[in-house]
GROMACS .gro file of C-alpha atoms in nm:
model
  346
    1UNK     CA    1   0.423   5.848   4.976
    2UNK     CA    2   0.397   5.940   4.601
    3UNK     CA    3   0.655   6.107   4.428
    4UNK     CA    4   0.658   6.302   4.048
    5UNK     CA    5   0.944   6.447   3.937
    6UNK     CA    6   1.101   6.608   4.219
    7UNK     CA    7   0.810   6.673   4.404
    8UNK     CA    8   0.724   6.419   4.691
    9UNK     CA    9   0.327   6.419   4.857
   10UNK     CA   10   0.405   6.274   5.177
   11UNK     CA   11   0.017   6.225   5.271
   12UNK     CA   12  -0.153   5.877   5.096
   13UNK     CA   13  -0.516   6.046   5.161
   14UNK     CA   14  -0.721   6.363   5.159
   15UNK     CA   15  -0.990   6.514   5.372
   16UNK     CA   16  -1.323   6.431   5.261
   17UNK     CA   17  -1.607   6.672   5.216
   18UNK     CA   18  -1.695   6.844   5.568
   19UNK     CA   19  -1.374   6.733   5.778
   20UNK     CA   20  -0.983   6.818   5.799
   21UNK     CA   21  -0.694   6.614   5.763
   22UNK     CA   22  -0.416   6.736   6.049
   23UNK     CA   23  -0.079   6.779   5.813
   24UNK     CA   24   0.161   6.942   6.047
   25UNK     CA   25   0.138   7.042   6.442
   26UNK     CA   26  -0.212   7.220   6.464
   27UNK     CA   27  -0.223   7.288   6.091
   28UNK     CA   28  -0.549   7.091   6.009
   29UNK     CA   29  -0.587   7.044   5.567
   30UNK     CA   30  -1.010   7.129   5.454
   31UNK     CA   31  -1.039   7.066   5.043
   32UNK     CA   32  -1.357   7.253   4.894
   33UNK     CA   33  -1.532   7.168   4.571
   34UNK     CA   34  -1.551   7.429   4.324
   35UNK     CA   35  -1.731   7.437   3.985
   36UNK     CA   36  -1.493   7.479   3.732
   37UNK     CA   37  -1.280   7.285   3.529
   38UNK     CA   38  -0.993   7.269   3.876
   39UNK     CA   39  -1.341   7.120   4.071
   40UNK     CA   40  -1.127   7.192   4.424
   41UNK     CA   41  -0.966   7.446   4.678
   42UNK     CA   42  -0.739   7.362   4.976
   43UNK     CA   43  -0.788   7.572   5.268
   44UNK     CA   44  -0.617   7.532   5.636
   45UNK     CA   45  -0.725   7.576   6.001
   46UNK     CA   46  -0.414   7.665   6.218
   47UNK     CA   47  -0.481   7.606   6.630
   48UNK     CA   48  -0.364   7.843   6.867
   49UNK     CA   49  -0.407   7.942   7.186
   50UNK     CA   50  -0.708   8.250   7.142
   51UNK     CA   51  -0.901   8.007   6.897
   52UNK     CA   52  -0.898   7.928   6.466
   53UNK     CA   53  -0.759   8.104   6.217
   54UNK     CA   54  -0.855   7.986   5.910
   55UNK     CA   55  -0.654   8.060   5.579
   56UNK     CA   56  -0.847   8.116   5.254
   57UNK     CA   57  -1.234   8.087   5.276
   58UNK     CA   58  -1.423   7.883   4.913
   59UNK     CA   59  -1.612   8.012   4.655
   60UNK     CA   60  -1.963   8.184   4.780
   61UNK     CA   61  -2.172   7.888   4.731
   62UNK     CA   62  -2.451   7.755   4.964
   63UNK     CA   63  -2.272   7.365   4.950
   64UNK     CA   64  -1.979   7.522   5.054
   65UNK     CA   65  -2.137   7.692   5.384
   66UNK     CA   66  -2.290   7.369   5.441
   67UNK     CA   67  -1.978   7.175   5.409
   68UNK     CA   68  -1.753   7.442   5.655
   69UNK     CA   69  -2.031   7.425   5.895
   70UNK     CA   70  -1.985   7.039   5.928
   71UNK     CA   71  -1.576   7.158   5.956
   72UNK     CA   72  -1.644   7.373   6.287
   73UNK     CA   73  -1.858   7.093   6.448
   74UNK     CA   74  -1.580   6.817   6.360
   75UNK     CA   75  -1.274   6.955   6.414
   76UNK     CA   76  -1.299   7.326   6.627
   77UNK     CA   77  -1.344   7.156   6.955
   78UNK     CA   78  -1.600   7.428   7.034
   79UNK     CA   79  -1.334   7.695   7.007
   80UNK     CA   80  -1.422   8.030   6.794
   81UNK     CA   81  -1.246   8.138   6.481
   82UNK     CA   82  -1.083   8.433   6.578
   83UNK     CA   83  -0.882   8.513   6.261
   84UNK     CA   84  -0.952   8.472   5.850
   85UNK     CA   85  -0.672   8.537   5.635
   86UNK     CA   86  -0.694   8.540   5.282
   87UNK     CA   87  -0.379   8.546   5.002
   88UNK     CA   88  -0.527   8.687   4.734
   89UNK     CA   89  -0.886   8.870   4.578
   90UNK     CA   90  -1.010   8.561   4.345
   91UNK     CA   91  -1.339   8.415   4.451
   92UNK     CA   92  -1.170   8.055   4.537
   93UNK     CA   93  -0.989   8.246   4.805
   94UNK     CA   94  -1.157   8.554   4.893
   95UNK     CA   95  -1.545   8.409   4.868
   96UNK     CA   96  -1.646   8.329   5.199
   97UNK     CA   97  -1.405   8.591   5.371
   98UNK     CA   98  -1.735   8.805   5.460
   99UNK     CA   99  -1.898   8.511   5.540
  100UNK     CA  100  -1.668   8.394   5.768
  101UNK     CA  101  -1.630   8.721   5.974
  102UNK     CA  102  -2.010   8.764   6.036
  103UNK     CA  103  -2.039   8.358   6.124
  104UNK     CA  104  -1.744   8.417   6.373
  105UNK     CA  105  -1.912   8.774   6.492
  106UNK     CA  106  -1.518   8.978   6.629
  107UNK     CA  107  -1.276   8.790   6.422
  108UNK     CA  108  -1.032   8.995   6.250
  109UNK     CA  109  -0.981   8.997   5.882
  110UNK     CA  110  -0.639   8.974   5.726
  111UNK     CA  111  -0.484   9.048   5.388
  112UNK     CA  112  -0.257   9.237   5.197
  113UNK     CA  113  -0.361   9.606   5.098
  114UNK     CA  114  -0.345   9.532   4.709
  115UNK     CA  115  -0.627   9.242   4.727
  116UNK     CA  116  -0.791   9.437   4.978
  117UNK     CA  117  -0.831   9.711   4.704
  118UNK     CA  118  -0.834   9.465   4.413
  119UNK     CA  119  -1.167   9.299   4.564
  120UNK     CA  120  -1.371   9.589   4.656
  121UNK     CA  121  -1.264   9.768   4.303
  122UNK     CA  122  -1.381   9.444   4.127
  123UNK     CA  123  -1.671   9.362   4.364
  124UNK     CA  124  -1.835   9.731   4.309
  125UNK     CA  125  -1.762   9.672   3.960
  126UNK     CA  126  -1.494   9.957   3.945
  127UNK     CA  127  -1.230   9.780   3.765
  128UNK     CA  128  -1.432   9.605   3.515
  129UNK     CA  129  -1.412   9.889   3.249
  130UNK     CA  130  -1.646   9.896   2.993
  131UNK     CA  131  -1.747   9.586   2.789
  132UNK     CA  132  -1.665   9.781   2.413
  133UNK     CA  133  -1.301   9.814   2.577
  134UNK     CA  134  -1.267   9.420   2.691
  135UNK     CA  135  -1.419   9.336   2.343
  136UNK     CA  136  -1.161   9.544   2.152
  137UNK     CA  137  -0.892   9.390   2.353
  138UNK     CA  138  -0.984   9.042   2.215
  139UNK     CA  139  -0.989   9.169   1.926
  140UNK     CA  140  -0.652   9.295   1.926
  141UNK     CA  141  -0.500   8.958   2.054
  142UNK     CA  142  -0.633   8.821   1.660
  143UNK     CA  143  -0.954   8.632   1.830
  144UNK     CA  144  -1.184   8.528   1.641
  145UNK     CA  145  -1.550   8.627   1.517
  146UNK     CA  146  -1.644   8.337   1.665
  147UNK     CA  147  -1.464   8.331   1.992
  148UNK     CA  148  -1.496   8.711   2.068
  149UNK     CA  149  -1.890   8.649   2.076
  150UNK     CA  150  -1.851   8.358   2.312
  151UNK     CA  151  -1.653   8.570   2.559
  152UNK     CA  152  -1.899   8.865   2.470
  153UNK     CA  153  -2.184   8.645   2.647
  154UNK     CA  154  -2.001   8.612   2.938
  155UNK     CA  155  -2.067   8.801   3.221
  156UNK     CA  156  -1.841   8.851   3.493
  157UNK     CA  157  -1.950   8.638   3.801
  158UNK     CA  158  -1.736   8.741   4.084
  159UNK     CA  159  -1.999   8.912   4.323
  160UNK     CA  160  -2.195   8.596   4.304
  161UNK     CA  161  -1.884   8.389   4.386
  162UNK     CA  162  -1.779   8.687   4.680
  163UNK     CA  163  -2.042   8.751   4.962
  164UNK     CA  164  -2.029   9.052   5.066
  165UNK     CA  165  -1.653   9.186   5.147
  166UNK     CA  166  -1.559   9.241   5.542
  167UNK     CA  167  -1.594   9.585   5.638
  168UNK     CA  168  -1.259   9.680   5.710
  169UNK     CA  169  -0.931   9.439   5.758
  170UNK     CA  170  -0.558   9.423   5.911
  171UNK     CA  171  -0.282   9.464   5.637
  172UNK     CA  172  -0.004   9.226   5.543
  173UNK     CA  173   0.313   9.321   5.441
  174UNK     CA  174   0.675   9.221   5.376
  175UNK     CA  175   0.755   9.466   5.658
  176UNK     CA  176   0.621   9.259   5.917
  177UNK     CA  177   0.547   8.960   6.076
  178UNK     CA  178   0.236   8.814   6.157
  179UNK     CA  179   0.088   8.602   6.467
  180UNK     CA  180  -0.154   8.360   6.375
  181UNK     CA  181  -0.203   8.040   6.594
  182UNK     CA  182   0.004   8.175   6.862
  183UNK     CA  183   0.301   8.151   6.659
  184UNK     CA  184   0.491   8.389   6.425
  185UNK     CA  185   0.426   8.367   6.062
  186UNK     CA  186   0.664   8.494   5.814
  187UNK     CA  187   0.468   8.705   5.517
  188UNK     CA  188   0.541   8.667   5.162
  189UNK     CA  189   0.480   8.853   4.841
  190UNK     CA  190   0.431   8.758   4.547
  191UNK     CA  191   0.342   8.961   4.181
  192UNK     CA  192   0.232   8.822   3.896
  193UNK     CA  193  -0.095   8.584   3.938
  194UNK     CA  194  -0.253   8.828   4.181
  195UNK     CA  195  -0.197   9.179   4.292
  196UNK     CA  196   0.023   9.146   4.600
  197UNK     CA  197  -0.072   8.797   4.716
  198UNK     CA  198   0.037   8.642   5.066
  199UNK     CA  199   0.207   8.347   5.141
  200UNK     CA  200   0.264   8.269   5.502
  201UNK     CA  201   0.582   8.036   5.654
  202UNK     CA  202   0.599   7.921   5.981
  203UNK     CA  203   0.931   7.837   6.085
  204UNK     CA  204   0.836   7.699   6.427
  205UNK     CA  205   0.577   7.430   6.237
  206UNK     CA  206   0.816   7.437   5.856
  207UNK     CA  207   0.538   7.514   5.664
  208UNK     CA  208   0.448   7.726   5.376
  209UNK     CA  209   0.111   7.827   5.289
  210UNK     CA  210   0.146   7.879   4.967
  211UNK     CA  211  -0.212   7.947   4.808
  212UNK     CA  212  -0.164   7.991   4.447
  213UNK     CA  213   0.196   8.124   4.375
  214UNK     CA  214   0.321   7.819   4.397
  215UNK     CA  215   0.168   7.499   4.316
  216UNK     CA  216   0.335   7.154   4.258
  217UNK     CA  217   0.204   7.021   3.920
  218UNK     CA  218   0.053   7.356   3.762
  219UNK     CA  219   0.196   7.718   3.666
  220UNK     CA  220  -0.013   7.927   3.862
  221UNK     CA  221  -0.202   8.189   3.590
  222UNK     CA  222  -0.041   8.464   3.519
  223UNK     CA  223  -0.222   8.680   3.290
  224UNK     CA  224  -0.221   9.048   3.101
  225UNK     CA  225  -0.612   9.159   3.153
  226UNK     CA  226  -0.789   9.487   2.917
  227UNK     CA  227  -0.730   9.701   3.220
  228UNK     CA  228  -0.330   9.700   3.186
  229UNK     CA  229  -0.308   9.584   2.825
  230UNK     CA  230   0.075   9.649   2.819
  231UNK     CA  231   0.178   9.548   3.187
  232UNK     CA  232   0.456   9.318   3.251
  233UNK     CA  233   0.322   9.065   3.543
  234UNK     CA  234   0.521   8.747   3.418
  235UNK     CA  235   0.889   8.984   3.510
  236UNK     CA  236   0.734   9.060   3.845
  237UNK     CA  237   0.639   8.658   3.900
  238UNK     CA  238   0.968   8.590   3.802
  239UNK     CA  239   1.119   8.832   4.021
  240UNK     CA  240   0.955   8.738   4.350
  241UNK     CA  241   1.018   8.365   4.317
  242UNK     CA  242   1.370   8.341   4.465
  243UNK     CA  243   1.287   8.465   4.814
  244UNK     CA  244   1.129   8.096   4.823
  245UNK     CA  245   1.446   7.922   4.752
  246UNK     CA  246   1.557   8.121   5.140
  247UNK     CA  247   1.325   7.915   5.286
  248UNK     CA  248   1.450   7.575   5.366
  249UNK     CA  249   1.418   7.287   5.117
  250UNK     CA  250   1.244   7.071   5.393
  251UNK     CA  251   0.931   7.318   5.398
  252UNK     CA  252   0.607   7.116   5.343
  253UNK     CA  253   0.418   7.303   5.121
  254UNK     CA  254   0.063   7.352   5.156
  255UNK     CA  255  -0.065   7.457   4.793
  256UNK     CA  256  -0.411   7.546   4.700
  257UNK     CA  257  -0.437   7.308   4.485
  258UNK     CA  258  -0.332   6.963   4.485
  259UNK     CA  259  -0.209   6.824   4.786
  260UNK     CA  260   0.098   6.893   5.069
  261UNK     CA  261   0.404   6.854   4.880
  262UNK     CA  262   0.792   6.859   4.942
  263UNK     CA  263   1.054   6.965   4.687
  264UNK     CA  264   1.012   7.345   4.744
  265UNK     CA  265   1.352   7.421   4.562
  266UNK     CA  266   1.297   7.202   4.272
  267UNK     CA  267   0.933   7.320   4.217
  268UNK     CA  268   1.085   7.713   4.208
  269UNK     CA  269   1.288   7.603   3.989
  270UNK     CA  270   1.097   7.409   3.719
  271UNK     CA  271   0.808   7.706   3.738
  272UNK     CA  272   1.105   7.936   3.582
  273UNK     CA  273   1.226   7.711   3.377
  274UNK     CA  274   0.907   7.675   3.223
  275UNK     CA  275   0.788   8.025   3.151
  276UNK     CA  276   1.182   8.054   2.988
  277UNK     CA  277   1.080   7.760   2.734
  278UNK     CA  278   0.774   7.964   2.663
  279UNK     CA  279   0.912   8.256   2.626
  280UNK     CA  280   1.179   8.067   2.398
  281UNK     CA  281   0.933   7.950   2.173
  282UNK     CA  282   0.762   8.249   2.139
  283UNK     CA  283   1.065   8.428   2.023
  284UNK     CA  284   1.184   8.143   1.780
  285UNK     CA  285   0.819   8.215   1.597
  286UNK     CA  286   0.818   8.565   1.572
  287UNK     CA  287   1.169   8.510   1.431
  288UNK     CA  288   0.997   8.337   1.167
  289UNK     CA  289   0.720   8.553   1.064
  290UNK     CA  290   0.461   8.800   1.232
  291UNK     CA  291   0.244   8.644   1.519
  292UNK     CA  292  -0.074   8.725   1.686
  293UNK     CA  293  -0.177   8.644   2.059
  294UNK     CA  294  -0.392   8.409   1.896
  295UNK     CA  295  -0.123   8.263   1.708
  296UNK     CA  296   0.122   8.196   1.999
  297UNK     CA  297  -0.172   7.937   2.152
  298UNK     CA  298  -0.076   7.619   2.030
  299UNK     CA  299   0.329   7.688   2.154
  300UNK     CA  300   0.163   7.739   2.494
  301UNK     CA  301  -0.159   7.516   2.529
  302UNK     CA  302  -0.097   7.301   2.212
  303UNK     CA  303  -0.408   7.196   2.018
  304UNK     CA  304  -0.707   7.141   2.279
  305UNK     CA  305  -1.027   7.339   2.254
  306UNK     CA  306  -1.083   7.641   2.465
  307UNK     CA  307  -1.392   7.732   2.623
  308UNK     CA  308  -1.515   8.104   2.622
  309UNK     CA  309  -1.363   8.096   2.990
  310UNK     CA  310  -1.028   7.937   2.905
  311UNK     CA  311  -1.016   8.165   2.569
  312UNK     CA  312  -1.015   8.426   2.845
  313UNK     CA  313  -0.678   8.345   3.068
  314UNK     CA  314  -0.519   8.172   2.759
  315UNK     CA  315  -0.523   8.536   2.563
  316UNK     CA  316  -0.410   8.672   2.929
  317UNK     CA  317  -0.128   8.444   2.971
  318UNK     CA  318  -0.006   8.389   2.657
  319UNK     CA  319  -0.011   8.843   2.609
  320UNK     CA  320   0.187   8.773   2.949
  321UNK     CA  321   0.461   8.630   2.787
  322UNK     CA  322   0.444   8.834   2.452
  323UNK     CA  323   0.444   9.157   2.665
  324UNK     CA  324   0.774   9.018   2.855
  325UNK     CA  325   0.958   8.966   2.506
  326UNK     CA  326   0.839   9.373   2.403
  327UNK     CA  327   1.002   9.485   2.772
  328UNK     CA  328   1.322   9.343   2.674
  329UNK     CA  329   1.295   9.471   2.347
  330UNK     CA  330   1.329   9.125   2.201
  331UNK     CA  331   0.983   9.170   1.994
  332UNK     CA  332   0.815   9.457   1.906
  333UNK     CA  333   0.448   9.488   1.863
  334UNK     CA  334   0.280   9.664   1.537
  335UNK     CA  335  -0.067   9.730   1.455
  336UNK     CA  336  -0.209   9.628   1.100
  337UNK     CA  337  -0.459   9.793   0.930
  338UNK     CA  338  -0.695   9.538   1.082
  339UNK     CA  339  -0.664   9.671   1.410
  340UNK     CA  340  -0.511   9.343   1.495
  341UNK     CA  341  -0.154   9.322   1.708
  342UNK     CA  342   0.135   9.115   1.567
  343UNK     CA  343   0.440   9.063   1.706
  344UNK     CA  344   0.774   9.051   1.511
  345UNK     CA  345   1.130   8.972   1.643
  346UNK     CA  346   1.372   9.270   1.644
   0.00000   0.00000   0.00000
């Protein structure tokens, strides 16, 4: 059993490539590679009495096929997936979901109607926008020449990470509870990293499957993007964390990354406290003196070098926390003659 500052992992291994670990009473852990800088993705297979349902699908690679078709042989018994939930649009989560429905021809799709829409608007390219708008947004956050032409060569990869999107799907809501695995499943909501992403606790097995809101060592991203250049998603991340701290403190967690963890109160907790220090030292610099997005990186990611792709949620999250400040009418935001955004205390 490892412990780390409040958090305890009560499991000393981890499923390896093509099998599942069982975690809790029919709840069965599969871990996915992925290639990015976090290299994996937990995912979960709950038993029930009709068959599978499987919770989050992998990124839309032909490895990861491979590796889920070595997961049915191993550990389905020669029972059908009959369900596929996902908790949010991002290709991690949503990849296979398409996949997964034609491979398991009548199982029903589940997710919440705002990654429903989110993933079909960004799938058919809908809510991309147009590149001179992204661009201009960088430019605003005080980017530089350099940086804004490394983004400016990337191109957005999310229908090769998605297969093609299930034709239709059930929706999940607060308003209701959900049967998966023969047992009921309480639905959560959270703002902030994702549209209207889903976690799902189980009272009858006491766990939470948590996907990406919350995670035991990281702060799940939570970002401004050129579509919604002065939303507020940090105040609605903030907001919808308590209704975890009404679940009891004994919940095993089941994050998407990472491993199973306890400390479910204490990790709540430390997540706000942390976006408060940032939003601290944010402040305490634009007391001192004008600030760009750009200049706010070091207080948030201190000095390491960012990659075109981590240029990209670094100006998201840091605007995040800058846009939070201008709702509470701690900072205000002025435009310079440059075009360029800085950010002054009131």
């Amino acid at each position: 059993m490892d412990r780390a500052a409040g958090v305890v992992y009560p499991l000393t291994t981890r499923p390896e490539p093509g099998q599942s670990l069982e975690v809790a009473p029919g709840v069965f852990w599969v871990r996915m590679p992925l290639p990015f800088a976090l290299n994996h993705i937990n995912l979960w297979l709950v038993d029930g009495p009709e068959g599978w349902t499987v919770v989050d699908t992998g990124i839309n690679t032909r490895m990861t096929t491979d590796l889920w078709e070595q997961v049915f042989e191993a550990t389905l018994g020669g029972r059908p997936v009959v369900d596929v939930v996902v908790t949010h649009y991002h290709p991690d989560h949503m990849g296979l979901a398409g996949w997964m429905v034609r491979r398991w021809e009548g199982a029903r799709f589940h997710a919440s109607l705002g990654e429903w829409l989110m993933a079909r608007a960004v799938w058919f390219e809908v809510a991309s926008g147009a590149h001179d708008a992204r661009l201009s947004y960088y430019r605003k956050a005080g980017l530089t020449t350099e940086e804004i032409e490394g983004i400016h060569g990337r191109t957005s990869g999310y229908r090769k990470g998605v297969s093609e999107l299930p034709q239709s799907f059930l929706r999940m809501s607060r308003e209701a509870k959900v049967v998966f695995g023969g047992d009921e499943w309480q639905v959560l909501i959270g703002r902030g990293h994702a549209v209207e992403h889903v976690s799902l606790y189980s009272e009858k097995r006491r766990v939470l499957i948590s996907g990406d809101q919350v995670l035991p060592r990281i702060s799940p991203n939570v970002a401004v993007w050129p579509t919604e250049p002065d939303g507020d998603p940090l105040a609605m991340f903030l907001a919808d964390m308590p209704q975890f701290l009404e679940l009891p403190e004994d919940t095993l967690v089941l994050p998407a990354h990472d491993a199973p963890f306890y400390g479910l109160h204490h990790r709540i907790e430390a997540l706000a406290a942390h976006h408060h220090d940032r939003l601290e030292a944010i402040l305490t610099a634009c007391r001192a003196g004008p600030c760009t997005v750009r200049d706010t990186f070091p207080l948030l990611f201190g000095n390491r070098t960012l990659d075109a792709q981590q240029l990209v949620f670094a100006t998201g999250e840091a605007l995040a926390h800058i846009n939070n400040l201008v709702h509470r009418n701690a900072i205000r935001r002025e435009t310079g003659p440059d075009g360029i955004w800085r950010f002054v205390a009131v």
